[in-house]
């Protein structure tokens, strides 16, 4: 089967995956990079980050099934594994196998799962404020933490966020949030064998710093960057900072002679918030 034609830049890109019309917004030119949104989030919530990344990359902001402008069904997706399996099929159908992935919040957990279960689907991971083992709080605790985080976020994200959550719907979001307690990524993290950048905001009440440190301990080739003042939606509040760190990391990963991850950590400059 011939490879799909490259998606035109600056417009929506639709691919039928497992019978569902799946959307991604495409922006920029250069090597591909795929953004995977968090729970209930949609492609339009990552416009500021995509704009920065697209200066040197062709950025695909993917909408998971039932999120954003992608089709879902009342019964699908039910689990995080459903999200992972769909993402793997979409990458293959879109000609993006081996592309690096940037996942935010639950999107980080999804890309960990994908790298462990579909090791040929990506070459690098960037997980921003990622959920996942060893911390899977119950749903009331997650809602409490999100309520604490909301006043810290940029006011301009409120309307796009409410639109995205309305599109995903409370039933789907509750079902996926509940599945986090059953989705045991603990054994999977040690099977992630690609270079991984973990980005943590030091004002994020949703994802605790010790959680990110534990994820780093489990993933062999991983490094942590902390964004001063970063909230849970740090992709929106500090898009230039996240983009600069991500692009620096990818430049190292894709260089002609990449050194061990520890050397990247030692050679990188401290993150400064934009």
PDB file of C-alpha atoms in Angstrom:
ATOM      1  CA  UNK A   1       0.000   0.000   0.000  1.00  0.00           C
ATOM      2  CA  UNK A   2       1.376   3.431  -0.907  1.00  0.00           C
ATOM      3  CA  UNK A   3       2.124   5.960   1.832  1.00  0.00           C
ATOM      4  CA  UNK A   4      -0.507   8.645   2.484  1.00  0.00           C
ATOM      5  CA  UNK A   5       0.060  12.005   0.828  1.00  0.00           C
ATOM      6  CA  UNK A   6       1.545  14.647   3.151  1.00  0.00           C
ATOM      7  CA  UNK A   7      -1.148  16.652   4.934  1.00  0.00           C
ATOM      8  CA  UNK A   8      -1.422  20.245   3.689  1.00  0.00           C
ATOM      9  CA  UNK A   9      -0.187  22.755   6.237  1.00  0.00           C
ATOM     10  CA  UNK A  10      -2.417  25.331   7.918  1.00  0.00           C
ATOM     11  CA  UNK A  11      -5.656  23.364   7.674  1.00  0.00           C
ATOM     12  CA  UNK A  12      -7.526  20.380   9.158  1.00  0.00           C
ATOM     13  CA  UNK A  13      -6.378  16.893   8.227  1.00  0.00           C
ATOM     14  CA  UNK A  14      -8.884  14.018   8.391  1.00  0.00           C
ATOM     15  CA  UNK A  15      -8.082  10.303   8.334  1.00  0.00           C
ATOM     16  CA  UNK A  16     -10.560   7.446   8.755  1.00  0.00           C
ATOM     17  CA  UNK A  17      -9.231   5.169  11.497  1.00  0.00           C
ATOM     18  CA  UNK A  18     -11.202   2.114  12.588  1.00  0.00           C
ATOM     19  CA  UNK A  19     -14.279   3.577  10.938  1.00  0.00           C
ATOM     20  CA  UNK A  20     -13.991   6.918  12.745  1.00  0.00           C
ATOM     21  CA  UNK A  21     -13.196  10.205  11.011  1.00  0.00           C
ATOM     22  CA  UNK A  22     -10.175  11.424  12.956  1.00  0.00           C
ATOM     23  CA  UNK A  23      -8.999  15.034  12.947  1.00  0.00           C
ATOM     24  CA  UNK A  24      -5.622  16.689  13.352  1.00  0.00           C
ATOM     25  CA  UNK A  25      -4.687  20.304  12.779  1.00  0.00           C
ATOM     26  CA  UNK A  26      -1.493  20.619  10.725  1.00  0.00           C
ATOM     27  CA  UNK A  27       0.821  23.593  10.928  1.00  0.00           C
ATOM     28  CA  UNK A  28       4.350  24.385   9.715  1.00  0.00           C
ATOM     29  CA  UNK A  29       7.002  22.580   7.714  1.00  0.00           C
ATOM     30  CA  UNK A  30       9.899  20.358   8.643  1.00  0.00           C
ATOM     31  CA  UNK A  31      10.219  17.040  10.473  1.00  0.00           C
ATOM     32  CA  UNK A  32       6.911  15.887  11.990  1.00  0.00           C
ATOM     33  CA  UNK A  33       5.907  16.225  15.632  1.00  0.00           C
ATOM     34  CA  UNK A  34       2.558  15.006  17.000  1.00  0.00           C
ATOM     35  CA  UNK A  35       0.788  16.668  19.960  1.00  0.00           C
ATOM     36  CA  UNK A  36      -1.491  14.343  21.978  1.00  0.00           C
ATOM     37  CA  UNK A  37      -4.014  16.266  24.156  1.00  0.00           C
ATOM     38  CA  UNK A  38      -5.019  15.622  27.734  1.00  0.00           C
ATOM     39  CA  UNK A  39      -8.317  14.264  29.049  1.00  0.00           C
ATOM     40  CA  UNK A  40     -11.253  16.126  27.509  1.00  0.00           C
ATOM     41  CA  UNK A  41      -8.897  18.521  25.732  1.00  0.00           C
ATOM     42  CA  UNK A  42      -8.938  19.334  22.021  1.00  0.00           C
ATOM     43  CA  UNK A  43      -6.573  20.512  19.320  1.00  0.00           C
ATOM     44  CA  UNK A  44      -7.733  24.129  19.585  1.00  0.00           C
ATOM     45  CA  UNK A  45      -6.395  24.292  23.166  1.00  0.00           C
ATOM     46  CA  UNK A  46      -2.819  23.851  21.898  1.00  0.00           C
ATOM     47  CA  UNK A  47      -2.748  26.628  19.284  1.00  0.00           C
ATOM     48  CA  UNK A  48      -0.175  28.705  21.170  1.00  0.00           C
ATOM     49  CA  UNK A  49       2.217  25.776  21.572  1.00  0.00           C
ATOM     50  CA  UNK A  50       1.731  24.559  17.996  1.00  0.00           C
ATOM     51  CA  UNK A  51       2.503  28.044  16.686  1.00  0.00           C
ATOM     52  CA  UNK A  52       5.886  28.033  18.454  1.00  0.00           C
ATOM     53  CA  UNK A  53       6.787  24.467  17.486  1.00  0.00           C
ATOM     54  CA  UNK A  54       5.784  24.990  13.861  1.00  0.00           C
ATOM     55  CA  UNK A  55       8.624  27.453  13.325  1.00  0.00           C
ATOM     56  CA  UNK A  56      10.885  24.449  12.667  1.00  0.00           C
ATOM     57  CA  UNK A  57       8.557  21.402  12.644  1.00  0.00           C
ATOM     58  CA  UNK A  58       5.435  20.176  10.851  1.00  0.00           C
ATOM     59  CA  UNK A  59       3.125  19.916  13.841  1.00  0.00           C
ATOM     60  CA  UNK A  60       0.101  17.610  13.910  1.00  0.00           C
ATOM     61  CA  UNK A  61      -2.266  18.413  16.792  1.00  0.00           C
ATOM     62  CA  UNK A  62      -4.209  15.161  17.030  1.00  0.00           C
ATOM     63  CA  UNK A  63      -7.753  14.883  18.391  1.00  0.00           C
ATOM     64  CA  UNK A  64      -8.381  11.500  20.086  1.00  0.00           C
ATOM     65  CA  UNK A  65     -11.679   9.765  19.256  1.00  0.00           C
ATOM     66  CA  UNK A  66     -14.604  11.544  20.859  1.00  0.00           C
ATOM     67  CA  UNK A  67     -12.476  14.648  21.477  1.00  0.00           C
ATOM     68  CA  UNK A  68     -12.274  17.878  19.508  1.00  0.00           C
ATOM     69  CA  UNK A  69     -13.264  17.350  15.877  1.00  0.00           C
ATOM     70  CA  UNK A  70     -12.715  13.574  15.871  1.00  0.00           C
ATOM     71  CA  UNK A  71     -15.605  11.139  15.801  1.00  0.00           C
ATOM     72  CA  UNK A  72     -16.257   8.767  18.679  1.00  0.00           C
ATOM     73  CA  UNK A  73     -19.176   6.586  19.723  1.00  0.00           C
ATOM     74  CA  UNK A  74     -21.113   6.379  22.991  1.00  0.00           C
ATOM     75  CA  UNK A  75     -19.108   3.254  23.858  1.00  0.00           C
ATOM     76  CA  UNK A  76     -15.716   4.219  22.422  1.00  0.00           C
ATOM     77  CA  UNK A  77     -13.213   5.042  23.727  1.00  0.00           C
ATOM     78  CA  UNK A  78     -13.863   3.384  27.065  1.00  0.00           C
ATOM     79  CA  UNK A  79     -10.296   2.934  28.306  1.00  0.00           C
ATOM     80  CA  UNK A  80      -6.840   4.442  28.025  1.00  0.00           C
ATOM     81  CA  UNK A  81      -5.799   1.367  26.047  1.00  0.00           C
ATOM     82  CA  UNK A  82      -8.490   2.337  23.514  1.00  0.00           C
ATOM     83  CA  UNK A  83      -6.865   5.770  23.210  1.00  0.00           C
ATOM     84  CA  UNK A  84      -3.437   4.198  22.743  1.00  0.00           C
ATOM     85  CA  UNK A  85      -4.601   1.673  20.151  1.00  0.00           C
ATOM     86  CA  UNK A  86      -6.360   4.396  18.166  1.00  0.00           C
ATOM     87  CA  UNK A  87      -3.301   6.664  18.267  1.00  0.00           C
ATOM     88  CA  UNK A  88      -1.083   3.825  16.997  1.00  0.00           C
ATOM     89  CA  UNK A  89      -3.499   3.117  14.133  1.00  0.00           C
ATOM     90  CA  UNK A  90      -3.755   6.837  13.302  1.00  0.00           C
ATOM     91  CA  UNK A  91       0.033   7.243  13.176  1.00  0.00           C
ATOM     92  CA  UNK A  92       0.252   4.316  10.762  1.00  0.00           C
ATOM     93  CA  UNK A  93      -2.618   5.547   8.581  1.00  0.00           C
ATOM     94  CA  UNK A  94      -1.214   9.086   8.463  1.00  0.00           C
ATOM     95  CA  UNK A  95       2.291   8.016   7.488  1.00  0.00           C
ATOM     96  CA  UNK A  96       3.658   9.241  10.824  1.00  0.00           C
ATOM     97  CA  UNK A  97       5.098   6.032  12.197  1.00  0.00           C
ATOM     98  CA  UNK A  98       8.315   6.811  14.128  1.00  0.00           C
ATOM     99  CA  UNK A  99       7.351  10.475  14.620  1.00  0.00           C
ATOM    100  CA  UNK A 100       8.207  11.991  18.021  1.00  0.00           C
ATOM    101  CA  UNK A 101       5.211  12.557  20.301  1.00  0.00           C
ATOM    102  CA  UNK A 102       4.407  15.350  22.739  1.00  0.00           C
ATOM    103  CA  UNK A 103       1.703  14.355  25.220  1.00  0.00           C
ATOM    104  CA  UNK A 104       0.095  16.629  27.797  1.00  0.00           C
ATOM    105  CA  UNK A 105      -1.480  15.361  31.043  1.00  0.00           C
ATOM    106  CA  UNK A 106      -3.378  12.150  30.156  1.00  0.00           C
ATOM    107  CA  UNK A 107      -1.771  12.438  26.719  1.00  0.00           C
ATOM    108  CA  UNK A 108       1.543  11.794  28.477  1.00  0.00           C
ATOM    109  CA  UNK A 109       0.219   8.559  29.939  1.00  0.00           C
ATOM    110  CA  UNK A 110      -1.073   7.548  26.504  1.00  0.00           C
ATOM    111  CA  UNK A 111       2.306   8.077  24.830  1.00  0.00           C
ATOM    112  CA  UNK A 112       4.063   6.063  27.573  1.00  0.00           C
ATOM    113  CA  UNK A 113       1.622   3.234  26.924  1.00  0.00           C
ATOM    114  CA  UNK A 114       2.169   3.516  23.172  1.00  0.00           C
ATOM    115  CA  UNK A 115       5.980   3.495  23.403  1.00  0.00           C
ATOM    116  CA  UNK A 116       5.845   0.362  25.578  1.00  0.00           C
ATOM    117  CA  UNK A 117       3.228  -1.568  23.616  1.00  0.00           C
ATOM    118  CA  UNK A 118       4.029  -0.278  20.106  1.00  0.00           C
ATOM    119  CA  UNK A 119       7.796   0.308  20.290  1.00  0.00           C
ATOM    120  CA  UNK A 120       8.177   0.935  16.550  1.00  0.00           C
ATOM    121  CA  UNK A 121       5.607   3.766  16.504  1.00  0.00           C
ATOM    122  CA  UNK A 122       7.807   6.566  17.890  1.00  0.00           C
ATOM    123  CA  UNK A 123      11.424   7.601  18.314  1.00  0.00           C
ATOM    124  CA  UNK A 124      11.113  10.130  21.160  1.00  0.00           C
ATOM    125  CA  UNK A 125       8.638  11.237  23.825  1.00  0.00           C
ATOM    126  CA  UNK A 126       7.994  14.619  25.423  1.00  0.00           C
ATOM    127  CA  UNK A 127       5.542  14.316  28.321  1.00  0.00           C
ATOM    128  CA  UNK A 128       4.284  17.583  29.828  1.00  0.00           C
ATOM    129  CA  UNK A 129       2.610  17.387  33.269  1.00  0.00           C
ATOM    130  CA  UNK A 130       2.009  13.664  32.635  1.00  0.00           C
ATOM    131  CA  UNK A 131      -0.408  11.471  34.531  1.00  0.00           C
ATOM    132  CA  UNK A 132       0.431   7.839  35.191  1.00  0.00           C
ATOM    133  CA  UNK A 133       1.822   5.441  37.753  1.00  0.00           C
ATOM    134  CA  UNK A 134       2.790   5.749  40.541  1.00  0.00           C
ATOM    135  CA  UNK A 135       0.084   8.373  41.140  1.00  0.00           C
ATOM    136  CA  UNK A 136      -3.486   7.658  40.088  1.00  0.00           C
ATOM    137  CA  UNK A 137      -5.724   9.601  42.504  1.00  0.00           C
ATOM    138  CA  UNK A 138      -9.426   8.848  42.644  1.00  0.00           C
ATOM    139  CA  UNK A 139     -11.776  11.002  40.605  1.00  0.00           C
ATOM    140  CA  UNK A 140     -12.900  13.310  43.477  1.00  0.00           C
ATOM    141  CA  UNK A 141      -9.226  14.013  44.267  1.00  0.00           C
ATOM    142  CA  UNK A 142      -8.531  14.810  40.613  1.00  0.00           C
ATOM    143  CA  UNK A 143     -11.496  17.199  40.482  1.00  0.00           C
ATOM    144  CA  UNK A 144     -10.325  18.915  43.677  1.00  0.00           C
ATOM    145  CA  UNK A 145      -6.841  19.413  42.259  1.00  0.00           C
ATOM    146  CA  UNK A 146      -8.216  20.734  38.960  1.00  0.00           C
ATOM    147  CA  UNK A 147     -10.393  23.200  40.897  1.00  0.00           C
ATOM    148  CA  UNK A 148      -7.259  24.452  42.658  1.00  0.00           C
ATOM    149  CA  UNK A 149      -5.474  24.814  39.333  1.00  0.00           C
ATOM    150  CA  UNK A 150      -8.170  26.717  37.392  1.00  0.00           C
ATOM    151  CA  UNK A 151      -7.521  30.173  38.948  1.00  0.00           C
ATOM    152  CA  UNK A 152      -3.844  29.837  37.972  1.00  0.00           C
ATOM    153  CA  UNK A 153      -4.522  29.356  34.266  1.00  0.00           C
ATOM    154  CA  UNK A 154      -4.707  31.969  31.534  1.00  0.00           C
ATOM    155  CA  UNK A 155      -8.208  33.447  31.272  1.00  0.00           C
ATOM    156  CA  UNK A 156      -8.133  33.070  27.479  1.00  0.00           C
ATOM    157  CA  UNK A 157      -8.043  29.275  27.841  1.00  0.00           C
ATOM    158  CA  UNK A 158     -11.407  29.163  29.632  1.00  0.00           C
ATOM    159  CA  UNK A 159     -13.703  29.367  26.596  1.00  0.00           C
ATOM    160  CA  UNK A 160     -11.724  26.882  24.437  1.00  0.00           C
ATOM    161  CA  UNK A 161     -11.482  24.549  27.434  1.00  0.00           C
ATOM    162  CA  UNK A 162     -15.211  24.617  28.159  1.00  0.00           C
ATOM    163  CA  UNK A 163     -15.935  24.004  24.472  1.00  0.00           C
ATOM    164  CA  UNK A 164     -13.562  21.019  24.454  1.00  0.00           C
ATOM    165  CA  UNK A 165     -14.999  19.519  27.653  1.00  0.00           C
ATOM    166  CA  UNK A 166     -18.512  19.953  26.302  1.00  0.00           C
ATOM    167  CA  UNK A 167     -17.524  18.119  23.133  1.00  0.00           C
ATOM    168  CA  UNK A 168     -15.953  15.195  25.009  1.00  0.00           C
ATOM    169  CA  UNK A 169     -18.841  15.079  27.457  1.00  0.00           C
ATOM    170  CA  UNK A 170     -18.888  14.300  31.191  1.00  0.00           C
ATOM    171  CA  UNK A 171     -19.681  10.596  30.736  1.00  0.00           C
ATOM    172  CA  UNK A 172     -16.678   9.945  28.491  1.00  0.00           C
ATOM    173  CA  UNK A 173     -14.362  12.015  30.679  1.00  0.00           C
ATOM    174  CA  UNK A 174     -15.515  10.302  33.873  1.00  0.00           C
ATOM    175  CA  UNK A 175     -15.124   6.868  32.285  1.00  0.00           C
ATOM    176  CA  UNK A 176     -11.559   7.578  31.157  1.00  0.00           C
ATOM    177  CA  UNK A 177     -10.603   9.241  34.446  1.00  0.00           C
ATOM    178  CA  UNK A 178     -11.915   6.222  36.346  1.00  0.00           C
ATOM    179  CA  UNK A 179      -9.934   3.891  34.097  1.00  0.00           C
ATOM    180  CA  UNK A 180      -6.722   5.606  35.205  1.00  0.00           C
ATOM    181  CA  UNK A 181      -6.928   3.649  38.454  1.00  0.00           C
ATOM    182  CA  UNK A 182      -7.065   0.390  36.488  1.00  0.00           C
ATOM    183  CA  UNK A 183      -4.495   1.376  33.883  1.00  0.00           C
ATOM    184  CA  UNK A 184      -1.375   0.042  35.540  1.00  0.00           C
ATOM    185  CA  UNK A 185       1.457   1.663  33.649  1.00  0.00           C
ATOM    186  CA  UNK A 186       3.979   0.644  36.320  1.00  0.00           C
ATOM    187  CA  UNK A 187       5.329  -2.395  34.431  1.00  0.00           C
ATOM    188  CA  UNK A 188       5.007  -0.505  31.130  1.00  0.00           C
ATOM    189  CA  UNK A 189       7.249   2.421  32.038  1.00  0.00           C
ATOM    190  CA  UNK A 190      10.349   0.268  32.252  1.00  0.00           C
ATOM    191  CA  UNK A 191       9.595  -0.922  28.697  1.00  0.00           C
ATOM    192  CA  UNK A 192       9.799   2.599  27.268  1.00  0.00           C
ATOM    193  CA  UNK A 193      13.091   2.448  25.358  1.00  0.00           C
ATOM    194  CA  UNK A 194      13.122   5.789  23.552  1.00  0.00           C
ATOM    195  CA  UNK A 195      14.605   9.074  24.812  1.00  0.00           C
ATOM    196  CA  UNK A 196      12.008  10.809  26.984  1.00  0.00           C
ATOM    197  CA  UNK A 197      11.754  14.389  28.205  1.00  0.00           C
ATOM    198  CA  UNK A 198       9.490  14.968  31.225  1.00  0.00           C
ATOM    199  CA  UNK A 199       8.367  18.560  31.799  1.00  0.00           C
ATOM    200  CA  UNK A 200       6.903  19.606  35.138  1.00  0.00           C
ATOM    201  CA  UNK A 201       5.502  22.959  36.279  1.00  0.00           C
ATOM    202  CA  UNK A 202       6.395  23.895  39.837  1.00  0.00           C
ATOM    203  CA  UNK A 203       2.938  25.472  40.445  1.00  0.00           C
ATOM    204  CA  UNK A 204       0.956  22.478  39.155  1.00  0.00           C
ATOM    205  CA  UNK A 205      -1.351  21.125  41.899  1.00  0.00           C
ATOM    206  CA  UNK A 206      -2.615  18.307  39.645  1.00  0.00           C
ATOM    207  CA  UNK A 207       0.678  16.500  38.972  1.00  0.00           C
ATOM    208  CA  UNK A 208       3.014  16.456  41.949  1.00  0.00           C
ATOM    209  CA  UNK A 209       6.770  16.825  41.493  1.00  0.00           C
ATOM    210  CA  UNK A 210       7.480  13.493  43.162  1.00  0.00           C
ATOM    211  CA  UNK A 211       5.272  11.776  40.593  1.00  0.00           C
ATOM    212  CA  UNK A 212       7.384  13.076  37.720  1.00  0.00           C
ATOM    213  CA  UNK A 213      10.560  12.063  39.550  1.00  0.00           C
ATOM    214  CA  UNK A 214       9.213   8.534  39.996  1.00  0.00           C
ATOM    215  CA  UNK A 215       8.278   8.294  36.328  1.00  0.00           C
ATOM    216  CA  UNK A 216      11.802   9.372  35.490  1.00  0.00           C
ATOM    217  CA  UNK A 217      13.191   6.658  37.745  1.00  0.00           C
ATOM    218  CA  UNK A 218      11.164   4.009  35.883  1.00  0.00           C
ATOM    219  CA  UNK A 219      11.939   5.117  32.294  1.00  0.00           C
ATOM    220  CA  UNK A 220      15.584   4.267  31.523  1.00  0.00           C
ATOM    221  CA  UNK A 221      16.328   7.109  29.055  1.00  0.00           C
ATOM    222  CA  UNK A 222      14.517  10.032  30.620  1.00  0.00           C
ATOM    223  CA  UNK A 223      15.292  13.505  31.880  1.00  0.00           C
ATOM    224  CA  UNK A 224      13.212  16.055  33.814  1.00  0.00           C
ATOM    225  CA  UNK A 225      12.836  19.774  33.177  1.00  0.00           C
ATOM    226  CA  UNK A 226      10.989  22.018  35.656  1.00  0.00           C
ATOM    227  CA  UNK A 227       9.262  25.196  34.457  1.00  0.00           C
ATOM    228  CA  UNK A 228       9.251  27.906  37.146  1.00  0.00           C
ATOM    229  CA  UNK A 229       5.695  29.152  37.589  1.00  0.00           C
ATOM    230  CA  UNK A 230       4.319  26.386  35.375  1.00  0.00           C
ATOM    231  CA  UNK A 231       0.705  25.371  36.003  1.00  0.00           C
ATOM    232  CA  UNK A 232      -1.014  22.199  34.814  1.00  0.00           C
ATOM    233  CA  UNK A 233      -1.805  23.802  31.443  1.00  0.00           C
ATOM    234  CA  UNK A 234       1.818  24.883  31.111  1.00  0.00           C
ATOM    235  CA  UNK A 235       1.584  24.182  27.365  1.00  0.00           C
ATOM    236  CA  UNK A 236      -0.714  27.217  27.172  1.00  0.00           C
ATOM    237  CA  UNK A 237       0.753  29.478  29.852  1.00  0.00           C
ATOM    238  CA  UNK A 238       4.388  29.071  28.738  1.00  0.00           C
ATOM    239  CA  UNK A 239       4.269  27.923  25.095  1.00  0.00           C
ATOM    240  CA  UNK A 240       7.638  29.439  24.161  1.00  0.00           C
ATOM    241  CA  UNK A 241       9.345  27.767  27.111  1.00  0.00           C
ATOM    242  CA  UNK A 242       7.850  24.354  26.352  1.00  0.00           C
ATOM    243  CA  UNK A 243       8.604  24.670  22.632  1.00  0.00           C
ATOM    244  CA  UNK A 244      12.218  25.733  23.218  1.00  0.00           C
ATOM    245  CA  UNK A 245      12.854  22.819  25.566  1.00  0.00           C
ATOM    246  CA  UNK A 246      11.112  20.331  23.271  1.00  0.00           C
ATOM    247  CA  UNK A 247      12.995  21.501  20.181  1.00  0.00           C
ATOM    248  CA  UNK A 248      16.327  21.448  22.012  1.00  0.00           C
ATOM    249  CA  UNK A 249      15.615  17.888  23.116  1.00  0.00           C
ATOM    250  CA  UNK A 250      14.587  16.756  19.613  1.00  0.00           C
ATOM    251  CA  UNK A 251      17.672  18.374  18.112  1.00  0.00           C
ATOM    252  CA  UNK A 252      19.769  16.269  20.469  1.00  0.00           C
ATOM    253  CA  UNK A 253      17.755  13.073  19.800  1.00  0.00           C
ATOM    254  CA  UNK A 254      17.848  13.470  16.036  1.00  0.00           C
ATOM    255  CA  UNK A 255      21.457  14.632  15.824  1.00  0.00           C
ATOM    256  CA  UNK A 256      24.073  12.636  13.907  1.00  0.00           C
ATOM    257  CA  UNK A 257      25.647  11.232  17.078  1.00  0.00           C
ATOM    258  CA  UNK A 258      23.303  11.509  20.045  1.00  0.00           C
ATOM    259  CA  UNK A 259      25.059  11.126  23.381  1.00  0.00           C
ATOM    260  CA  UNK A 260      23.634   9.378  26.472  1.00  0.00           C
ATOM    261  CA  UNK A 261      20.670  11.061  28.109  1.00  0.00           C
ATOM    262  CA  UNK A 262      22.772  12.061  31.110  1.00  0.00           C
ATOM    263  CA  UNK A 263      25.038  14.140  28.887  1.00  0.00           C
ATOM    264  CA  UNK A 264      22.013  15.921  27.425  1.00  0.00           C
ATOM    265  CA  UNK A 265      20.873  16.768  30.940  1.00  0.00           C
ATOM    266  CA  UNK A 266      24.259  18.170  31.912  1.00  0.00           C
ATOM    267  CA  UNK A 267      24.662  20.201  28.722  1.00  0.00           C
ATOM    268  CA  UNK A 268      21.156  21.742  28.711  1.00  0.00           C
ATOM    269  CA  UNK A 269      20.522  25.216  29.987  1.00  0.00           C
ATOM    270  CA  UNK A 270      18.130  25.836  32.850  1.00  0.00           C
ATOM    271  CA  UNK A 271      14.547  26.398  31.712  1.00  0.00           C
ATOM    272  CA  UNK A 272      13.416  29.995  31.957  1.00  0.00           C
ATOM    273  CA  UNK A 273       9.728  30.847  31.770  1.00  0.00           C
ATOM    274  CA  UNK A 274       8.653  33.134  28.909  1.00  0.00           C
TER     275      UNK A 274
END
